[in-house]
Amino acid sequence: MNFMCLAIPGKIIEIKGDTAVVDYGGVERRAKIIHGNYGVGDRVIVSNKIIVEKIDNGA
Amino acid sequence: MEPEIYFLKYAIPCMEWKAQLGKVSYEDFKKYRKAASRNEKLSRELLERIYPVPLQIMRDIAQETKKELWSDDVIAEFYLIRHNQIIDDKKYGYGEMPMLDELCKVYKAKLIKFIPIKNSLREPMALAEYNHRIRPVSIILVPGAQLGELVTIHQACAVESFSNLDSLAYKYKNIIK
């Protein structure tokens, strides 16, 4: 499989202020929330430590 | 602008995900991203190795349109005109994860706010509005861009400004959604 432009979605497991902890299957990374409403459990795409978009949990 | 540089500007946003997947190293990702921001040309051989699928699509477009593969016209035909439809049509392996389609597509967007912090690559950021949605994007590839300006966005990058009358984005301004 060629992965083309596929990003890896992560799940927000904690939010403190404008910083979220995003879980990638056991690997945790911090990312800044610059715009939008996010909550624990949201699946998101992070680019260069900034949350870019929320993706549909049901997708 | 030389076609290798123009291609890299549209292709470079995808490389971050290739780095996440271990397809390229983060060191190379940073090096090539810096090259894109400085209008530095990478070799065609290297670009073909990093981006085999976009180059295959461009080869098909070049053959169909009887244009040079490495030409701004073919690059623009791919990224500005056919790219999003290819994703919708799930051709060439695109569209395998529909939840990521919106992020992958190239859109016309308006820069609505500069963001006071930089991303982890120390690049300036802005909020871009497109299709009633808002996305933070790096503006490293559109230096001097102003608020209210129309740009193309791909992934988390603003790529090309519509205010540059010589740009292909300007030429195709009525086609890009």
mmCIF file of C-alpha atoms in Angstrom:
data_model
loop_
_atom_site.group_PDB
_atom_site.id
_atom_site.type_symbol
_atom_site.label_atom_id
_atom_site.label_comp_id
_atom_site.label_asym_id
_atom_site.label_seq_id
_atom_site.Cartn_x
_atom_site.Cartn_y
_atom_site.Cartn_z
ATOM 1 C CA MET A 1 0.000 0.000 0.000
ATOM 2 C CA ASN A 2 1.279 3.435 -0.865
ATOM 3 C CA PHE A 3 0.202 5.833 1.827
ATOM 4 C CA MET A 4 -0.002 8.965 -0.304
ATOM 5 C CA CYS A 5 -1.028 11.895 1.857
ATOM 6 C CA LEU A 6 -2.491 9.926 4.718
ATOM 7 C CA ALA A 7 -2.130 11.533 8.110
ATOM 8 C CA ILE A 8 -2.315 9.585 11.345
ATOM 9 C CA PRO A 9 -5.336 10.447 13.491
ATOM 10 C CA GLY A 10 -4.845 10.573 17.238
ATOM 11 C CA LYS A 11 -7.295 10.695 20.129
ATOM 12 C CA ILE A 12 -7.371 13.508 22.668
ATOM 13 C CA ILE A 13 -7.057 12.015 26.141
ATOM 14 C CA GLU A 14 -6.493 15.191 28.157
ATOM 15 C CA ILE A 15 -6.855 18.943 27.730
ATOM 16 C CA LYS A 16 -5.241 21.589 29.911
ATOM 17 C CA GLY A 17 -5.753 25.147 28.775
ATOM 18 C CA ASP A 18 -4.740 25.336 25.133
ATOM 19 C CA THR A 19 -2.731 22.145 25.203
ATOM 20 C CA ALA A 20 -4.071 18.690 24.432
ATOM 21 C CA VAL A 21 -2.487 15.322 25.043
ATOM 22 C CA VAL A 22 -3.069 13.206 21.957
ATOM 23 C CA ASP A 23 -2.771 9.439 22.075
ATOM 24 C CA TYR A 24 -1.490 7.469 19.099
ATOM 25 C CA GLY A 25 -2.131 3.911 20.188
ATOM 26 C CA GLY A 26 -0.101 4.202 23.365
ATOM 27 C CA VAL A 27 2.287 6.949 22.279
ATOM 28 C CA GLU A 28 1.303 10.313 23.714
ATOM 29 C CA ARG A 29 2.111 13.681 22.169
ATOM 30 C CA ARG A 30 1.212 17.229 23.195
ATOM 31 C CA ALA A 31 -0.403 19.583 20.695
ATOM 32 C CA LYS A 32 -1.648 23.164 20.829
ATOM 33 C CA ILE A 33 -5.295 24.053 20.280
ATOM 34 C CA ILE A 34 -5.376 27.272 18.306
ATOM 35 C CA HIS A 35 -8.907 27.298 17.004
ATOM 36 C CA GLY A 36 -12.078 25.317 17.495
ATOM 37 C CA ASN A 37 -13.780 23.369 20.225
ATOM 38 C CA TYR A 38 -12.187 20.094 21.153
ATOM 39 C CA GLY A 39 -12.916 17.603 23.877
ATOM 40 C CA VAL A 40 -11.514 14.440 25.345
ATOM 41 C CA GLY A 41 -12.240 11.564 22.991
ATOM 42 C CA ASP A 42 -12.078 13.637 19.821
ATOM 43 C CA ARG A 43 -9.994 12.178 17.039
ATOM 44 C CA VAL A 44 -7.770 14.821 15.530
ATOM 45 C CA ILE A 45 -5.048 15.457 13.005
ATOM 46 C CA VAL A 46 -1.961 17.219 14.323
ATOM 47 C CA SER A 47 0.543 19.045 12.147
ATOM 48 C CA ASN A 48 3.773 20.258 13.655
ATOM 49 C CA LYS A 49 2.323 20.099 17.168
ATOM 50 C CA ILE A 50 -0.773 22.110 16.291
ATOM 51 C CA ILE A 51 -4.222 20.540 16.067
ATOM 52 C CA VAL A 52 -5.447 21.067 12.528
ATOM 53 C CA GLU A 53 -8.776 19.316 12.258
ATOM 54 C CA LYS A 54 -11.205 17.091 14.072
ATOM 55 C CA ILE A 55 -12.268 14.021 12.149
ATOM 56 C CA ASP A 56 -15.573 12.243 12.438
ATOM 57 C CA ASN A 57 -15.470 9.604 15.133
ATOM 58 C CA GLY A 58 -17.849 7.494 13.155
ATOM 59 C CA ALA A 59 -15.891 7.615 9.927
ATOM 60 C CA MET B 1 9.176 29.530 -11.000
ATOM 61 C CA GLU B 2 10.884 26.326 -12.046
ATOM 62 C CA PRO B 3 8.536 23.319 -12.155
ATOM 63 C CA GLU B 4 10.529 21.322 -9.599
ATOM 64 C CA ILE B 5 10.038 24.151 -7.097
ATOM 65 C CA TYR B 6 6.366 24.599 -7.940
ATOM 66 C CA PHE B 7 5.736 20.861 -7.571
ATOM 67 C CA LEU B 8 7.522 20.673 -4.227
ATOM 68 C CA LYS B 9 5.405 23.490 -2.792
ATOM 69 C CA TYR B 10 2.211 21.530 -3.442
ATOM 70 C CA ALA B 11 3.675 18.153 -2.518
ATOM 71 C CA ILE B 12 5.610 19.057 0.623
ATOM 72 C CA PRO B 13 2.608 19.187 3.021
ATOM 73 C CA CYS B 14 2.112 15.427 2.497
ATOM 74 C CA MET B 15 5.642 14.670 3.566
ATOM 75 C CA GLU B 16 4.932 15.270 7.239
ATOM 76 C CA TRP B 17 2.617 12.274 7.210
ATOM 77 C CA LYS B 18 5.192 10.200 5.334
ATOM 78 C CA ALA B 19 7.615 11.105 8.107
ATOM 79 C CA GLN B 20 5.079 10.049 10.742
ATOM 80 C CA LEU B 21 4.757 6.727 8.960
ATOM 81 C CA GLY B 22 8.516 6.312 8.727
ATOM 82 C CA LYS B 23 8.495 6.584 4.935
ATOM 83 C CA VAL B 24 11.015 9.432 5.134
ATOM 84 C CA SER B 25 13.079 10.679 8.048
ATOM 85 C CA TYR B 26 12.071 13.786 9.976
ATOM 86 C CA GLU B 27 15.460 15.250 9.129
ATOM 87 C CA ASP B 28 14.716 14.905 5.428
ATOM 88 C CA PHE B 29 11.204 16.251 5.931
ATOM 89 C CA LYS B 30 12.583 19.383 7.591
ATOM 90 C CA LYS B 31 15.285 19.757 4.958
ATOM 91 C CA TYR B 32 12.855 19.492 2.040
ATOM 92 C CA ARG B 33 10.305 21.758 3.734
ATOM 93 C CA LYS B 34 12.989 24.379 4.157
ATOM 94 C CA ALA B 35 13.911 23.957 0.490
ATOM 95 C CA ALA B 36 10.281 24.554 -0.506
ATOM 96 C CA SER B 37 10.110 27.715 1.604
ATOM 97 C CA ARG B 38 13.344 29.042 0.088
ATOM 98 C CA ASN B 39 12.457 28.213 -3.517
ATOM 99 C CA GLU B 40 15.335 25.755 -3.703
ATOM 100 C CA LYS B 41 15.144 23.169 -6.452
ATOM 101 C CA LEU B 42 15.354 19.450 -5.691
ATOM 102 C CA SER B 43 16.377 17.051 -8.441
ATOM 103 C CA ARG B 44 13.700 15.394 -10.535
ATOM 104 C CA GLU B 45 15.158 11.997 -9.632
ATOM 105 C CA LEU B 46 14.729 12.706 -5.930
ATOM 106 C CA LEU B 47 11.187 14.040 -6.364
ATOM 107 C CA GLU B 48 10.217 10.974 -8.424
ATOM 108 C CA ARG B 49 11.556 8.735 -5.668
ATOM 109 C CA ILE B 50 9.733 10.575 -2.864
ATOM 110 C CA TYR B 51 6.457 11.120 -4.706
ATOM 111 C CA PRO B 52 5.896 8.173 -7.077
ATOM 112 C CA VAL B 53 2.103 8.434 -7.158
ATOM 113 C CA PRO B 54 1.751 12.178 -7.913
ATOM 114 C CA LEU B 55 4.412 11.779 -10.587
ATOM 115 C CA GLN B 56 2.556 8.836 -12.136
ATOM 116 C CA ILE B 57 -0.608 10.948 -12.273
ATOM 117 C CA MET B 58 1.334 13.812 -13.805
ATOM 118 C CA ARG B 59 2.831 11.442 -16.381
ATOM 119 C CA ASP B 60 -0.697 10.384 -17.340
ATOM 120 C CA ILE B 61 -1.807 14.018 -17.564
ATOM 121 C CA ALA B 62 1.248 14.930 -19.632
ATOM 122 C CA GLN B 63 0.563 12.097 -22.035
ATOM 123 C CA GLU B 64 -3.115 12.972 -22.306
ATOM 124 C CA THR B 65 -2.558 16.700 -22.784
ATOM 125 C CA LYS B 66 0.629 16.286 -24.820
ATOM 126 C CA LYS B 67 2.493 18.611 -22.490
ATOM 127 C CA GLU B 68 5.850 18.321 -20.802
ATOM 128 C CA LEU B 69 5.757 16.266 -17.605
ATOM 129 C CA TRP B 70 7.888 18.790 -15.774
ATOM 130 C CA SER B 71 5.864 21.876 -16.582
ATOM 131 C CA ASP B 72 3.836 24.255 -14.443
ATOM 132 C CA ASP B 73 0.790 23.507 -16.569
ATOM 133 C CA VAL B 74 0.839 19.782 -15.774
ATOM 134 C CA ILE B 75 1.509 20.408 -12.087
ATOM 135 C CA ALA B 76 -1.384 22.880 -11.926
ATOM 136 C CA GLU B 77 -3.647 20.538 -13.896
ATOM 137 C CA PHE B 78 -3.015 17.921 -11.233
ATOM 138 C CA TYR B 79 -3.091 19.878 -7.991
ATOM 139 C CA LEU B 80 -5.501 22.695 -8.886
ATOM 140 C CA ILE B 81 -7.955 20.924 -11.178
ATOM 141 C CA ARG B 82 -7.916 17.115 -10.958
ATOM 142 C CA HIS B 83 -6.534 16.366 -7.482
ATOM 143 C CA ASN B 84 -9.777 16.645 -5.506
ATOM 144 C CA GLN B 85 -11.749 14.669 -8.071
ATOM 145 C CA ILE B 86 -9.139 11.909 -7.997
ATOM 146 C CA ILE B 87 -9.650 11.718 -4.222
ATOM 147 C CA ASP B 88 -13.434 11.588 -4.619
ATOM 148 C CA ASP B 89 -13.102 8.932 -7.304
ATOM 149 C CA LYS B 90 -10.608 6.959 -5.177
ATOM 150 C CA LYS B 91 -8.202 6.670 -8.073
ATOM 151 C CA TYR B 92 -4.476 5.962 -7.846
ATOM 152 C CA GLY B 93 -4.939 4.751 -4.264
ATOM 153 C CA TYR B 94 -6.276 8.064 -2.965
ATOM 154 C CA GLY B 95 -9.381 8.241 -0.814
ATOM 155 C CA GLU B 96 -8.679 5.046 1.095
ATOM 156 C CA MET B 97 -9.477 6.786 4.384
ATOM 157 C CA PRO B 98 -12.485 9.035 3.634
ATOM 158 C CA MET B 99 -12.233 10.801 7.004
ATOM 159 C CA LEU B 100 -8.979 12.347 5.773
ATOM 160 C CA ASP B 101 -10.202 13.427 2.361
ATOM 161 C CA GLU B 102 -10.954 17.027 3.337
ATOM 162 C CA LEU B 103 -7.489 17.480 4.753
ATOM 163 C CA CYS B 104 -5.898 16.053 1.637
ATOM 164 C CA LYS B 105 -7.825 18.188 -0.844
ATOM 165 C CA VAL B 106 -6.562 21.478 -2.243
ATOM 166 C CA TYR B 107 -8.922 24.355 -1.522
ATOM 167 C CA LYS B 108 -9.198 28.063 -2.099
ATOM 168 C CA ALA B 109 -9.101 29.743 1.316
ATOM 169 C CA LYS B 110 -9.010 33.198 2.848
ATOM 170 C CA LEU B 111 -6.451 34.109 5.491
ATOM 171 C CA ILE B 112 -8.508 35.555 8.327
ATOM 172 C CA LYS B 113 -6.150 35.812 11.301
ATOM 173 C CA PHE B 114 -2.465 35.601 11.996
ATOM 174 C CA ILE B 115 -1.665 33.273 14.878
ATOM 175 C CA PRO B 116 0.725 34.715 17.475
ATOM 176 C CA ILE B 117 2.572 31.437 17.997
ATOM 177 C CA LYS B 118 4.637 29.474 15.505
ATOM 178 C CA ASN B 119 4.445 25.779 14.811
ATOM 179 C CA SER B 120 7.148 23.343 15.898
ATOM 180 C CA LEU B 121 9.166 24.163 12.782
ATOM 181 C CA ARG B 122 9.084 27.819 13.904
ATOM 182 C CA GLU B 123 6.958 28.731 10.911
ATOM 183 C CA PRO B 124 4.435 31.576 11.038
ATOM 184 C CA MET B 125 0.818 30.438 11.104
ATOM 185 C CA ALA B 126 -2.574 31.831 10.181
ATOM 186 C CA LEU B 127 -6.177 30.720 10.272
ATOM 187 C CA ALA B 128 -7.570 29.985 6.823
ATOM 188 C CA GLU B 129 -11.300 29.940 6.094
ATOM 189 C CA TYR B 130 -12.599 27.637 3.379
ATOM 190 C CA ASN B 131 -16.031 26.146 2.693
ATOM 191 C CA HIS B 132 -17.354 27.543 5.997
ATOM 192 C CA ARG B 133 -14.573 25.811 7.896
ATOM 193 C CA ILE B 134 -11.455 27.170 9.551
ATOM 194 C CA ARG B 135 -8.054 25.516 9.635
ATOM 195 C CA PRO B 136 -4.691 26.609 11.046
ATOM 196 C CA VAL B 137 -2.088 26.648 8.278
ATOM 197 C CA SER B 138 1.563 27.443 7.965
ATOM 198 C CA ILE B 139 2.161 30.516 5.823
ATOM 199 C CA ILE B 140 5.849 29.850 5.250
ATOM 200 C CA LEU B 141 5.208 29.213 1.537
ATOM 201 C CA VAL B 142 3.315 32.492 1.029
ATOM 202 C CA PRO B 143 5.653 35.098 2.527
ATOM 203 C CA GLY B 144 4.160 38.553 2.733
ATOM 204 C CA ALA B 145 0.599 37.253 2.599
ATOM 205 C CA GLN B 146 -1.929 39.651 4.056
ATOM 206 C CA LEU B 147 -5.135 39.092 5.989
ATOM 207 C CA GLY B 148 -8.070 38.754 3.630
ATOM 208 C CA GLU B 149 -5.848 37.344 0.929
ATOM 209 C CA LEU B 150 -6.936 34.287 -1.011
ATOM 210 C CA VAL B 151 -4.533 31.357 -1.085
ATOM 211 C CA THR B 152 -4.628 27.704 -1.973
ATOM 212 C CA ILE B 153 -4.313 25.367 1.002
ATOM 213 C CA HIS B 154 -3.139 21.767 1.033
ATOM 214 C CA GLN B 155 -3.101 19.865 4.303
ATOM 215 C CA ALA B 156 -1.876 22.386 6.908
ATOM 216 C CA CYS B 157 -0.064 24.715 4.511
ATOM 217 C CA ALA B 158 -0.999 27.747 2.487
ATOM 218 C CA VAL B 159 0.726 27.054 -0.818
ATOM 219 C CA GLU B 160 0.065 29.743 -3.389
ATOM 220 C CA SER B 161 -1.401 33.228 -3.307
ATOM 221 C CA PHE B 162 -4.097 34.426 -5.676
ATOM 222 C CA SER B 163 -2.811 37.969 -5.443
ATOM 223 C CA ASN B 164 0.192 37.078 -7.581
ATOM 224 C CA LEU B 165 -1.132 37.774 -11.048
ATOM 225 C CA ASP B 166 1.532 35.525 -12.564
ATOM 226 C CA SER B 167 0.597 32.561 -10.404
ATOM 227 C CA LEU B 168 -1.289 29.604 -11.765
ATOM 228 C CA ALA B 169 -3.687 29.881 -8.843
ATOM 229 C CA TYR B 170 -4.661 33.294 -10.246
ATOM 230 C CA LYS B 171 -5.043 31.802 -13.718
ATOM 231 C CA TYR B 172 -7.327 29.084 -12.370
ATOM 232 C CA LYS B 173 -9.087 31.249 -9.776
ATOM 233 C CA ASN B 174 -12.537 30.560 -11.176
ATOM 234 C CA ILE B 175 -11.981 26.819 -11.259
ATOM 235 C CA ILE B 176 -10.611 26.120 -7.786
ATOM 236 C CA LYS B 177 -13.336 25.720 -5.181
#
